[in-house]
Amino acid sequence: MSARNPDTKAEILRIGKQFIQFYGYNAFSYADIARELNMKNAAVHYHFRGKEDLLMALIDNYIETYQLLAKQLQHSKVSAIGKLEKFIEPYTMLCESDSICIIGSIASDYNTLPESVKVKISSLIELVMGMVEQTLAEGKKLGELHFSETARTQALLIMTNLAAGVQLARISGKKDYMSIRKALIKQLKG
Amino acid sequence: MSARNPDTKAEILRIGKQFIQFYGYNAFSYADIARELNMKNAAVHYHFRGKEDLLMALIDNYIETYQLLAKQLQHSKVSAIGKLEKFIEPYTMLCESDSICIIGSIASDYNTLPESVKVKISSLIELVMGMVEQTLAEGKKLGELHFSETARTQALLIMTNLAAGVQLARISGKKDYMSIRKALIKQLKG
DNA sequence: CAAAAAACTTACTTATTAGTAAGTAACTCT
DNA sequence: AGAGTTACTTACTAATAAGTAAGTTTTTTG
């Protein structure tokens, strides 16, 4: 099924994801990806027709990942707080590498993206939102979590705290992200 | 002091600001600005040596604006909630025009910016943060506002809710921003 | 082992970008 | 009225962007 390197496609996606999270979608080129992987830009075009296709594939990856995570969380006996901490973890990692989340990055470049990407990113957000919402609702029902807004609104508050938290941390420092993270968990615990 | 058009410089800043908030810093060119103002790209270079200088001037404008606002709020007898509402207002406007705030936009492109810009944006954030922080502390002291975190952390929570709120609204709709806005005010009041 | 398919490279093209040097028109000030 | 200044335009350059067509090498498969 493959010749020379069987997982160049995955490598391109990995680098593309890194670039989007570190520089932003409109600030890197196929030549940049190629350089990183010691190949020519045409090789990148071989695997992904254009930048749009690369971004679409990346979002698809995220959708798969979060669909899997959502299922895992549903059948898990971990506490609601534990589930939320598992959700927050990746943001903390991003912060460590001076990167921001894909959703925040794409949201910033939103008006330069083709319709196909806009639709797909929207469904990714609904997926993630739904997952957080459900975890929150469940935790509240069990008396484990405490908040007065609807689960949807509370999920929005958490998502925005995290997304902009990693963005802000780039400028004003990681300590600010850590404060946000800590406050978030504390507030939910009651 | 001028020939032909005396306020082209201000017009360029106006359009530049619009572009940054609508498309992002790395997604527009001097030619785009020139087209919008019916001139040539060289004319834009005449007023601002390069894109970096344009961005610097823009941030300077914001710093002036918020320094003024901070002073106005200090000597104002408006309630703390009233002050916060005045602070939130521009975000609501941005949301209406499918745009995001300058800070969020720059934060997303942060790693592509020259050091000079990084430093200046950082001082803008401290200015804004300080203003919100002070308003919060004051309101709490007067028994008008209620929150359990430090004023700094609470300011971070509000800032991130708003910054990412307008970003998310582009994708998932203005209703989500409105929910965030409403929840924010409600929580502080009660 | 031969043919086909996969994974590339070479070598372009076309468009856009930031930026500049030189010239020109209009206004200002003496 | 003439000189200088301001606000541009014209006309370029050099670099980078996305993308493609055609050829080459490597691997798989019948």
mmCIF file of C-alpha atoms (C1' of nucleotides) in Angstrom, chain A residues 1-3 8 40 42-43 46, chain C residues 5-12:
data_model
loop_
_atom_site.group_PDB
_atom_site.id
_atom_site.type_symbol
_atom_site.label_atom_id
_atom_site.label_comp_id
_atom_site.label_asym_id
_atom_site.label_seq_id
_atom_site.Cartn_x
_atom_site.Cartn_y
_atom_site.Cartn_z
ATOM 1 C CA MET A 1 0.000 0.000 0.000
ATOM 2 C CA SER A 2 2.965 2.343 0.321
ATOM 3 C CA ALA A 3 6.368 3.217 -1.051
ATOM 4 C CA THR A 8 4.332 10.840 5.557
ATOM 5 C CA LYS A 40 9.673 19.434 -1.569
ATOM 6 C CA ALA A 42 5.098 19.249 -4.343
ATOM 7 C CA ALA A 43 5.298 16.213 -2.066
ATOM 8 C CA TYR A 46 0.710 14.929 -3.414
ATOM 9 C "C1'" DA C 5 0.804 1.746 -8.169
ATOM 10 C "C1'" DA C 6 2.768 4.812 -4.597
ATOM 11 C "C1'" DA C 7 5.747 8.315 -3.160
ATOM 12 C "C1'" DC C 8 8.113 11.234 -4.407
ATOM 13 C "C1'" DT C 9 11.566 15.234 -7.231
ATOM 14 C "C1'" DT C 10 12.428 18.573 -10.840
ATOM 15 C "C1'" DA C 11 11.127 22.332 -12.913
ATOM 16 C "C1'" DC C 12 8.081 25.133 -13.921
#
